[in-house]
Amino acid sequence: NAGVTQTPKFQVLKTGQSMTLQCAQDMNHEYMSWYRQDPGMGLRLIHYSVGAGITDQGEVPNGYNVSRSTTEDFPLRLLSAAPSQTSVYFCASSPSSGKGWDEQFFGPGTRLTVL
Amino acid sequence: AQSVTQLDSHVSVSEGTPVLLRCNYSSSYSPSLFWYVQHPNKGLQLLLKYTSAATLVKGINGFEAEFKKSETSFHLTKPSAHMSDAAEYFCVVSDLDSSYKLIFGSGTRLLVRP
């Protein structure tokens, strides 16, 4: 099992550009989520999905879109990048419901810089 | 609303001495509590979790944490620090009843001196 994979590892964008961060998992997990990590703030939830075709907003969803067409993939789209979106992005997955008692498995992260 | 406070942003210990990383939580319901570790330039890995069973929870690599409801605390301890323990540690809370959302503390960076 590769676990949770993310691409790219690093990305530099100019303000206003769009891009998609890719996330895939091969553990057949129903629940997937995206977090951003900023210095001194821990991780904050952007969007999550409890299964294919179902997505919902987290704590900081503005400026990001997601879709979940398959169980394996959960891409995160930045529509018009802003410097405030400079961060490290983590994708995570969890078995079954993803409810509070489930362990979440994290990808290695994507470091994004917006100039 | 639930929240997590990690009381120290940095903790420095000597190799072989005990580790204590402090965490206080606030939750309307019986919480699930976790400790995750993040080594430099890596993703997060689960150390241990509490889900209303035994209050003393043992995790990987010799870490353990004790859930104290009266003090709303979930401090992480290890009897003897190893150089490989140097990392950032996150205390995390999630309500059992509803939310799919994990609430992360701001993190504690552990430095282990030789």
Coordinates of C-alpha atoms in Angstrom, one line a residue:
Chain A
N1 CA 0.0 0.0 0.0
A2 CA 1.2 3.5 -0.9
G3 CA -1.1 5.0 1.7
V4 CA -2.0 8.6 1.1
T5 CA -0.1 10.3 -1.8
Q6 CA 0.0 13.9 -2.7
T7 CA 1.4 15.8 -5.7
P8 CA 3.2 18.0 -6.3
K9 CA 5.5 18.2 -3.3
F10 CA 6.3 21.9 -3.9
Q11 CA 4.6 24.5 -6.0
V12 CA 5.1 28.2 -6.7
L13 CA 2.2 30.2 -8.1
K14 CA 1.6 33.8 -9.1
T15 CA -1.4 35.7 -7.7
G16 CA -4.5 34.9 -9.7
Q17 CA -3.3 31.6 -11.1
S18 CA -5.3 28.5 -10.6
M19 CA -4.1 25.0 -9.8
T20 CA -5.1 21.6 -8.5
L21 CA -3.5 19.7 -5.7
Q22 CA -3.8 16.0 -6.1
C23 CA -4.6 13.5 -3.4
A24 CA -5.0 9.8 -3.7
Q25 CA -5.4 6.9 -1.3
D26 CA -5.3 3.1 -1.9
M27 CA -6.8 2.0 1.4
N28 CA -10.4 2.1 0.3
H29 CA -11.2 4.8 2.9
E30 CA -14.5 6.5 2.7
Y31 CA -13.5 9.7 4.5
M32 CA -11.0 12.1 3.0
S33 CA -10.1 15.7 4.0
W34 CA -7.8 18.6 3.3
Y35 CA -6.0 20.7 5.9
R36 CA -3.7 23.6 5.7
Q37 CA -0.9 24.1 8.2
D38 CA 0.3 27.6 9.0
P39 CA 3.0 28.5 11.6
G40 CA 1.7 28.6 15.1
M41 CA -1.8 27.6 14.1
G42 CA -1.8 23.8 13.9
L43 CA -3.9 22.3 11.1
R44 CA -7.2 23.7 9.9
L45 CA -9.8 21.8 8.0
I46 CA -10.6 23.2 4.5
H47 CA -13.0 20.6 3.0
Y48 CA -13.9 17.0 3.7
S49 CA -15.8 14.2 2.1
V50 CA -17.5 11.2 3.6
G51 CA -17.8 9.3 0.4
A52 CA -17.8 9.5 -3.4
G53 CA -20.1 12.3 -4.5
I54 CA -20.3 13.9 -1.1
T55 CA -18.3 16.9 0.1
D56 CA -18.7 19.5 2.8
Q57 CA -16.9 22.6 4.0
G58 CA -14.6 22.7 6.9
E59 CA -13.3 25.6 8.9
V60 CA -11.5 27.6 6.2
P61 CA -13.2 26.8 2.8
N62 CA -13.0 30.1 1.0
G63 CA -11.0 30.2 -2.1
Y64 CA -10.9 26.4 -2.5
N65 CA -13.1 23.8 -4.3
V66 CA -13.2 20.1 -4.0
S67 CA -14.9 17.2 -5.7
R68 CA -15.0 13.4 -5.1
S69 CA -15.8 11.4 -8.1
T70 CA -14.1 8.2 -6.9
T71 CA -13.3 6.7 -3.5
E72 CA -9.6 7.0 -4.2
D73 CA -9.1 10.6 -5.3
F74 CA -9.9 13.9 -3.6
P75 CA -8.4 16.9 -5.5
L76 CA -8.2 20.4 -4.1
R77 CA -8.6 23.3 -6.5
L78 CA -7.4 26.8 -5.9
L79 CA -9.5 29.0 -8.1
S80 CA -7.5 32.2 -8.1
A81 CA -4.4 32.0 -5.9
A82 CA -3.7 34.7 -3.3
P83 CA -0.7 35.2 -1.1
S84 CA -2.8 34.3 2.0
Q85 CA -3.0 30.8 0.6
T86 CA 0.7 30.3 1.0
S87 CA 0.8 27.3 3.3
V88 CA 1.5 23.6 3.6
Y89 CA -1.4 21.5 2.5
F90 CA -2.1 18.0 3.9
C91 CA -4.6 15.4 2.7
A92 CA -5.8 12.8 5.1
S93 CA -8.1 9.7 4.9
S94 CA -9.9 7.6 7.4
P95 CA -11.7 4.3 7.4
S96 CA -15.5 4.0 7.7
S97 CA -17.3 7.1 8.8
G98 CA -14.4 9.3 9.6
K99 CA -16.1 10.1 12.9
G100 CA -14.1 11.4 15.8
W101 CA -12.7 8.1 17.0
D102 CA -11.1 7.1 13.8
E103 CA -7.4 7.6 13.1
Q104 CA -6.7 9.8 10.2
F105 CA -3.8 8.9 7.8
F106 CA -1.9 11.8 6.4
G107 CA -0.1 12.4 3.2
P108 CA 3.4 13.9 3.1
G109 CA 2.1 17.4 2.3
T110 CA 2.3 20.0 -0.5
R111 CA 4.2 23.2 0.1
L112 CA 2.6 26.0 -1.8
T113 CA 4.0 29.5 -2.2
V114 CA 1.9 32.3 -3.8
L115 CA 3.8 35.3 -5.0
Chain B
A1 CA -17.6 24.5 20.7
Q2 CA -14.6 22.4 21.2
S3 CA -11.1 23.7 21.5
V4 CA -7.6 22.6 22.4
T5 CA -4.8 24.6 24.1
Q6 CA -1.2 23.4 24.1
L7 CA 0.4 25.2 26.9
D8 CA 4.0 25.2 25.6
S9 CA 5.1 26.1 22.1
H10 CA 8.6 24.7 22.7
V11 CA 9.9 22.1 25.2
S12 CA 13.6 21.3 25.5
V13 CA 14.8 18.2 27.4
S14 CA 18.1 16.3 27.6
E15 CA 18.3 12.8 26.2
G16 CA 17.3 10.2 28.8
T17 CA 15.2 12.6 30.9
P18 CA 11.3 12.6 31.1
V19 CA 9.1 14.4 28.6
L20 CA 5.9 16.2 29.5
L21 CA 3.8 18.0 26.8
R22 CA 0.8 19.7 28.2
C23 CA -2.7 19.8 26.6
N24 CA -6.0 21.2 27.9
Y25 CA -9.2 20.8 26.0
S26 CA -12.7 22.2 26.0
S27 CA -15.6 20.1 24.7
S28 CA -19.4 20.1 25.2
Y29 CA -19.5 16.3 24.9
S30 CA -17.4 13.4 25.9
P31 CA -14.4 14.0 23.6
S32 CA -12.1 11.8 21.6
L33 CA -8.6 13.0 22.1
F34 CA -5.5 12.3 20.1
W35 CA -1.8 13.0 20.0
Y36 CA -0.2 13.2 16.6
V37 CA 3.5 13.6 15.9
Q38 CA 5.1 15.4 12.9
H39 CA 8.8 14.9 12.1
P40 CA 10.5 17.5 10.0
N41 CA 9.1 17.7 6.4
K42 CA 6.8 14.7 7.0
G43 CA 3.1 14.1 7.4
L44 CA 1.5 13.5 10.7
Q45 CA 1.4 10.2 12.5
L46 CA -0.9 9.0 15.2
L47 CA 0.8 8.5 18.6
L48 CA -2.2 7.5 20.6
K49 CA -5.9 8.1 21.1
Y50 CA -8.5 8.3 23.9
T51 CA -12.1 7.3 23.1
S52 CA -13.7 6.8 26.6
A53 CA -12.1 3.5 27.5
A54 CA -9.2 3.4 29.9
T55 CA -8.1 6.9 31.1
L56 CA -4.4 6.0 30.8
V57 CA -3.6 5.5 27.1
K58 CA -0.4 3.9 25.8
G59 CA 0.9 4.8 22.4
I60 CA 3.8 4.0 20.1
N61 CA 7.5 4.7 20.9
G62 CA 6.9 4.6 24.7
F63 CA 4.6 7.6 24.9
E64 CA 1.5 7.6 27.0
A65 CA -1.2 10.1 28.0
E66 CA -3.7 10.4 30.8
F67 CA -7.2 11.7 30.4
K68 CA -8.3 13.8 33.4
K69 CA -11.8 14.9 33.0
S70 CA -11.8 17.0 36.2
E71 CA -8.8 19.0 34.9
T72 CA -9.9 18.8 31.2
S73 CA -6.3 17.7 30.4
F74 CA -4.7 15.1 28.2
H75 CA -0.9 15.5 28.9
L76 CA 1.6 13.5 26.9
T77 CA 4.5 11.9 28.7
K78 CA 7.5 9.6 28.1
P79 CA 9.8 8.4 30.9
S80 CA 13.1 8.8 28.9
A81 CA 13.6 11.0 25.8
H82 CA 15.4 9.8 22.8
M83 CA 17.0 11.9 20.1
S84 CA 14.6 10.6 17.6
D85 CA 11.7 12.0 19.6
A86 CA 12.6 15.5 18.4
A87 CA 9.5 16.6 16.4
E88 CA 6.4 18.7 16.6
Y89 CA 3.5 17.2 18.6
F90 CA -0.2 18.1 18.2
C91 CA -3.0 17.5 20.6
V92 CA -6.3 17.0 18.8
V93 CA -9.9 16.9 19.9
S94 CA -13.1 15.6 18.2
D95 CA -16.6 15.3 19.5
L96 CA -17.9 11.7 19.6
D97 CA -21.4 12.7 18.7
S98 CA -21.2 14.5 15.4
S99 CA -18.3 16.2 13.9
Y100 CA -16.1 14.7 11.3
K101 CA -13.8 17.6 12.1
L102 CA -10.6 17.4 14.1
I103 CA -9.6 20.5 16.1
F104 CA -5.8 20.8 16.3
G105 CA -3.8 22.5 19.0
S106 CA -1.1 24.9 17.8
G107 CA 1.6 22.4 18.4
T108 CA 4.6 21.9 20.7
R109 CA 8.0 21.6 19.3
L110 CA 10.2 19.1 21.3
L111 CA 13.9 19.6 21.2
V112 CA 16.1 16.8 22.6
R113 CA 19.6 17.8 23.7
P114 CA 22.4 15.2 23.6

